[in-house]
Amino acid sequence: MNTSRIPDYSDHSFDGMLLWFATMSESGLLFHPDDPADEIYDIATEAKTFTPNECGKAGAILNTMFELHGDNVYEAAYPIFMKRMGLHLDS
């Protein structure tokens, strides 16, 4: 069975992007939207983080996000990254 750890992106709203990034973060799979998934490695093991199928799915999802929302993709990802790093959001 070929199971992907990449969540579906079915809600194409801004909140749907927030949910997608949050789910990726909760799974320990969060990466910057400008970085191709096939270039993400585990530093400790030097192994690729994602399978080829997961890379394809993540890439397609991010392409859709950018097509629909442009730079607002970064606005959706920002609070998720800040929380993941244990930093407070700007007021």
GROMACS .gro file of N, CA and C in nm:
model
  273
    1MET      N    1   0.084  -0.117   0.000
    1MET     CA    2   0.000   0.000   0.000
    1MET      C    3   0.089   0.124   0.000
    2ASN      N    4   0.055   0.222  -0.082
    2ASN     CA    5   0.131   0.344  -0.097
    2ASN      C    6   0.058   0.458  -0.026
    3THR      N    7   0.091   0.481   0.101
    3THR     CA    8   0.022   0.582   0.180
    3THR      C    9   0.103   0.710   0.182
    4SER      N   10   0.037   0.821   0.152
    4SER     CA   11   0.103   0.950   0.155
    4SER      C   12   0.081   1.017   0.290
    5ARG      N   13   0.186   1.078   0.342
    5ARG     CA   14   0.174   1.153   0.467
    5ARG      C   15   0.132   1.297   0.441
    6ILE      N   16   0.120   1.333   0.315
    6ILE     CA   17   0.081   1.469   0.277
    6ILE      C   18  -0.071   1.479   0.284
    7PRO      N   19  -0.123   1.572   0.365
    7PRO     CA   20  -0.269   1.584   0.376
    7PRO      C   21  -0.329   1.639   0.247
    8ASP      N   22  -0.455   1.606   0.224
    8ASP     CA   23  -0.526   1.663   0.110
    8ASP      C   24  -0.549   1.812   0.133
    9TYR      N   25  -0.565   1.883   0.024
    9TYR     CA   26  -0.596   2.026   0.028
    9TYR      C   27  -0.730   2.043  -0.043
   10SER      N   28  -0.837   2.018   0.029
   10SER     CA   29  -0.970   2.019  -0.032
   10SER      C   30  -1.043   2.151  -0.012
   11ASP      N   31  -1.010   2.225   0.093
   11ASP     CA   32  -1.071   2.356   0.119
   11ASP      C   33  -0.976   2.461   0.062
   12HIS      N   34  -1.011   2.516  -0.053
   12HIS     CA   35  -0.921   2.607  -0.123
   12HIS      C   36  -0.930   2.751  -0.075
   13SER      N   37  -0.981   2.771   0.044
   13SER     CA   38  -0.988   2.905   0.103
   13SER      C   39  -0.858   2.935   0.178
   14PHE      N   40  -0.846   3.059   0.226
   14PHE     CA   41  -0.731   3.095   0.309
   14PHE      C   42  -0.724   3.006   0.432
   15ASP      N   43  -0.839   2.983   0.496
   15ASP     CA   44  -0.842   2.896   0.614
   15ASP      C   45  -0.801   2.753   0.580
   16GLY      N   46  -0.831   2.710   0.458
   16GLY     CA   47  -0.788   2.578   0.414
   16GLY      C   48  -0.637   2.568   0.405
   17MET      N   49  -0.573   2.678   0.362
   17MET     CA   50  -0.426   2.680   0.360
   17MET      C   51  -0.371   2.674   0.502
   18LEU      N   52  -0.431   2.751   0.593
   18LEU     CA   53  -0.388   2.746   0.733
   18LEU      C   54  -0.396   2.604   0.787
   19LEU      N   55  -0.507   2.537   0.759
   19LEU     CA   56  -0.526   2.400   0.806
   19LEU      C   57  -0.422   2.306   0.746
   20TRP      N   58  -0.393   2.322   0.618
   20TRP     CA   59  -0.295   2.235   0.553
   20TRP      C   60  -0.157   2.253   0.616
   21PHE      N   61  -0.114   2.377   0.632
   21PHE     CA   62   0.017   2.401   0.693
   21PHE      C   63   0.020   2.353   0.838
   22ALA      N   64  -0.089   2.373   0.911
   22ALA     CA   65  -0.095   2.326   1.051
   22ALA      C   66  -0.086   2.174   1.058
   23THR      N   67  -0.153   2.106   0.967
   23THR     CA   68  -0.149   1.960   0.964
   23THR      C   69  -0.009   1.911   0.930
   24MET      N   70   0.056   1.977   0.834
   24MET     CA   71   0.194   1.942   0.801
   24MET      C   72   0.284   1.963   0.923
   25SER      N   73   0.264   2.072   0.995
   25SER     CA   74   0.344   2.100   1.113
   25SER      C   75   0.323   1.995   1.221
   26GLU      N   76   0.198   1.960   1.247
   26GLU     CA   77   0.168   1.860   1.350
   26GLU      C   78   0.229   1.725   1.317
   27SER      N   79   0.247   1.698   1.188
   27SER     CA   80   0.307   1.572   1.145
   27SER      C   81   0.460   1.580   1.138
   28GLY      N   82   0.515   1.696   1.170
   28GLY     CA   83   0.661   1.713   1.163
   28GLY      C   84   0.712   1.723   1.020
   29LEU      N   85   0.625   1.765   0.928
   29LEU     CA   86   0.662   1.769   0.786
   29LEU      C   87   0.662   1.910   0.727
   30LEU      N   88   0.652   2.010   0.809
   30LEU     CA   89   0.642   2.148   0.762
   30LEU      C   90   0.771   2.191   0.692
   31PHE      N   91   0.757   2.253   0.576
   31PHE     CA   92   0.871   2.309   0.505
   31PHE      C   93   0.826   2.437   0.435
   32HIS      N   94   0.922   2.523   0.403
   32HIS     CA   95   0.890   2.651   0.341
   32HIS      C   96   0.827   2.629   0.204
   33PRO      N   97   0.721   2.704   0.171
   33PRO     CA   98   0.652   2.682   0.044
   33PRO      C   99   0.736   2.710  -0.080
   34ASP      N  100   0.847   2.783  -0.066
   34ASP     CA  101   0.935   2.806  -0.182
   34ASP      C  102   1.032   2.691  -0.206
   35ASP      N  103   1.045   2.602  -0.110
   35ASP     CA  104   1.140   2.491  -0.122
   35ASP      C  105   1.073   2.370  -0.186
   36PRO      N  106   1.131   2.316  -0.293
   36PRO     CA  107   1.075   2.194  -0.352
   36PRO      C  108   1.083   2.078  -0.251
   37ALA      N  109   0.977   2.003  -0.241
   37ALA     CA  110   0.972   1.893  -0.144
   37ALA      C  111   1.082   1.790  -0.168
   38ASP      N  112   1.124   1.774  -0.294
   38ASP     CA  113   1.228   1.674  -0.321
   38ASP      C  114   1.367   1.720  -0.280
   39GLU      N  115   1.378   1.843  -0.228
   39GLU     CA  116   1.506   1.893  -0.178
   39GLU      C  117   1.510   1.902  -0.026
   40ILE      N  118   1.410   1.843   0.041
   40ILE     CA  119   1.404   1.847   0.187
   40ILE      C  120   1.465   1.717   0.240
   41TYR      N  121   1.563   1.732   0.329
   41TYR     CA  122   1.634   1.617   0.386
   41TYR      C  123   1.627   1.618   0.537
   42ASP      N  124   1.635   1.501   0.597
   42ASP     CA  125   1.652   1.487   0.741
   42ASP      C  126   1.800   1.511   0.770
   43ILE      N  127   1.829   1.613   0.848
   43ILE     CA  128   1.969   1.649   0.873
   43ILE      C  129   2.045   1.536   0.941
   44ALA      N  130   1.982   1.469   1.036
   44ALA     CA  131   2.050   1.364   1.112
   44ALA      C  132   2.086   1.243   1.026
   45THR      N  133   1.996   1.204   0.936
   45THR     CA  134   2.018   1.083   0.858
   45THR      C  135   2.061   1.110   0.714
   46GLU      N  136   2.046   1.235   0.670
   46GLU     CA  137   2.073   1.274   0.532
   46GLU      C  138   1.981   1.205   0.432
   47ALA      N  139   1.872   1.149   0.481
   47ALA     CA  140   1.774   1.084   0.393
   47ALA      C  141   1.671   1.187   0.348
   48LYS      N  142   1.621   1.167   0.227
   48LYS     CA  143   1.514   1.255   0.180
   48LYS      C  144   1.393   1.238   0.272
   49THR      N  145   1.327   1.350   0.300
   49THR     CA  146   1.212   1.348   0.390
   49THR      C  147   1.090   1.286   0.324
   50PHE      N  148   1.072   1.312   0.195
   50PHE     CA  149   0.950   1.271   0.126
   50PHE      C  150   0.979   1.169   0.015
   51THR      N  151   0.884   1.080  -0.007
   51THR     CA  152   0.891   0.987  -0.118
   51THR      C  153   0.863   1.064  -0.248
   52PRO      N  154   0.896   1.007  -0.363
   52PRO     CA  155   0.864   1.074  -0.489
   52PRO      C  156   0.714   1.105  -0.502
   53ASN      N  157   0.627   1.014  -0.460
   53ASN     CA  158   0.483   1.040  -0.467
   53ASN      C  159   0.443   1.156  -0.377
   54GLU      N  160   0.501   1.161  -0.256
   54GLU     CA  161   0.471   1.270  -0.164
   54GLU      C  162   0.522   1.403  -0.219
   55CYS      N  163   0.637   1.401  -0.284
   55CYS     CA  164   0.690   1.523  -0.347
   55CYS      C  165   0.595   1.574  -0.453
   56GLY      N  166   0.544   1.483  -0.534
   56GLY     CA  167   0.450   1.522  -0.638
   56GLY      C  168   0.323   1.581  -0.581
   57LYS      N  169   0.271   1.518  -0.477
   57LYS     CA  170   0.147   1.567  -0.416
   57LYS      C  171   0.169   1.703  -0.350
   58ALA      N  172   0.276   1.718  -0.273
   58ALA     CA  173   0.304   1.845  -0.207
   58ALA      C  174   0.326   1.956  -0.310
   59GLY      N  175   0.400   1.925  -0.415
   59GLY     CA  176   0.425   2.024  -0.519
   59GLY      C  177   0.298   2.069  -0.588
   60ALA      N  178   0.211   1.973  -0.619
   60ALA     CA  179   0.084   2.006  -0.684
   60ALA      C  180  -0.003   2.093  -0.593
   61ILE      N  181  -0.005   2.060  -0.465
   61ILE     CA  182  -0.084   2.138  -0.369
   61ILE      C  183  -0.030   2.280  -0.360
   62LEU      N  184   0.099   2.295  -0.345
   62LEU     CA  185   0.157   2.430  -0.335
   62LEU      C  186   0.136   2.509  -0.464
   63ASN      N  187   0.147   2.444  -0.580
   63ASN     CA  188   0.119   2.512  -0.706
   63ASN      C  189  -0.024   2.564  -0.708
   64THR      N  190  -0.118   2.482  -0.664
   64THR     CA  191  -0.258   2.524  -0.658
   64THR      C  192  -0.275   2.642  -0.564
   65MET      N  193  -0.213   2.633  -0.447
   65MET     CA  194  -0.222   2.744  -0.351
   65MET      C  195  -0.172   2.874  -0.413
   66PHE      N  196  -0.056   2.870  -0.477
   66PHE     CA  197   0.000   2.991  -0.537
   66PHE      C  198  -0.086   3.041  -0.653
   67GLU      N  199  -0.143   2.950  -0.732
   67GLU     CA  200  -0.231   2.991  -0.842
   67GLU      C  201  -0.355   3.062  -0.789
   68LEU      N  202  -0.411   3.012  -0.680
   68LEU     CA  203  -0.534   3.067  -0.625
   68LEU      C  204  -0.512   3.188  -0.534
   69HIS      N  205  -0.402   3.189  -0.461
   69HIS     CA  206  -0.384   3.288  -0.355
   69HIS      C  207  -0.258   3.373  -0.366
   70GLY      N  208  -0.171   3.344  -0.460
   70GLY     CA  209  -0.050   3.424  -0.476
   70GLY      C  210   0.032   3.430  -0.348
   71ASP      N  211   0.079   3.550  -0.317
   71ASP     CA  212   0.166   3.568  -0.200
   71ASP      C  213   0.094   3.547  -0.067
   72ASN      N  214  -0.038   3.536  -0.068
   72ASN     CA  215  -0.110   3.506   0.056
   72ASN      C  216  -0.076   3.367   0.110
   73VAL      N  217  -0.012   3.285   0.028
   73VAL     CA  218   0.037   3.155   0.077
   73VAL      C  219   0.133   3.179   0.194
   74TYR      N  220   0.218   3.279   0.180
   74TYR     CA  221   0.314   3.310   0.287
   74TYR      C  222   0.242   3.360   0.412
   75GLU      N  223   0.136   3.437   0.392
   75GLU     CA  224   0.057   3.487   0.506
   75GLU      C  225  -0.008   3.372   0.582
   76ALA      N  226  -0.047   3.268   0.510
   76ALA     CA  227  -0.107   3.151   0.576
   76ALA      C  228  -0.001   3.068   0.647
   77ALA      N  229   0.115   3.056   0.585
   77ALA     CA  230   0.221   2.973   0.643
   77ALA      C  231   0.288   3.040   0.763
   78TYR      N  232   0.296   3.172   0.762
   78TYR     CA  233   0.371   3.246   0.864
   78TYR      C  234   0.333   3.211   1.007
   79PRO      N  235   0.205   3.219   1.046
   79PRO     CA  236   0.174   3.189   1.187
   79PRO      C  237   0.203   3.044   1.225
   80ILE      N  238   0.194   2.955   1.129
   80ILE     CA  239   0.221   2.813   1.157
   80ILE      C  240   0.371   2.795   1.182
   81PHE      N  241   0.454   2.859   1.100
   81PHE     CA  242   0.599   2.852   1.121
   81PHE      C  243   0.639   2.914   1.253
   82MET      N  244   0.580   3.029   1.284
   82MET     CA  245   0.614   3.097   1.410
   82MET      C  246   0.580   3.008   1.530
   83LYS      N  247   0.463   2.947   1.526
   83LYS     CA  248   0.422   2.859   1.636
   83LYS      C  249   0.516   2.739   1.645
   84ARG      N  250   0.550   2.681   1.532
   84ARG     CA  251   0.638   2.563   1.529
   84ARG      C  252   0.774   2.595   1.590
   85MET      N  253   0.820   2.717   1.568
   85MET     CA  254   0.950   2.756   1.620
   85MET      C  255   0.942   2.810   1.763
   86GLY      N  256   0.820   2.816   1.816
   86GLY     CA  257   0.802   2.862   1.953
   86GLY      C  258   0.813   3.013   1.968
   87LEU      N  259   0.789   3.085   1.859
   87LEU     CA  260   0.799   3.231   1.861
   87LEU      C  261   0.659   3.292   1.862
   88HIS      N  262   0.649   3.409   1.920
   88HIS     CA  263   0.521   3.480   1.926
   88HIS      C  264   0.500   3.557   1.796
   89LEU      N  265   0.374   3.566   1.755
   89LEU     CA  266   0.341   3.644   1.637
   89LEU      C  267   0.359   3.792   1.666
   90ASP      N  268   0.390   3.867   1.560
   90ASP     CA  269   0.398   4.013   1.573
   90ASP      C  270   0.261   4.067   1.608
   91SER      N  271   0.258   4.172   1.688
   91SER     CA  272   0.131   4.234   1.725
   91SER      C  273   0.098   4.348   1.634
   0.00000   0.00000   0.00000
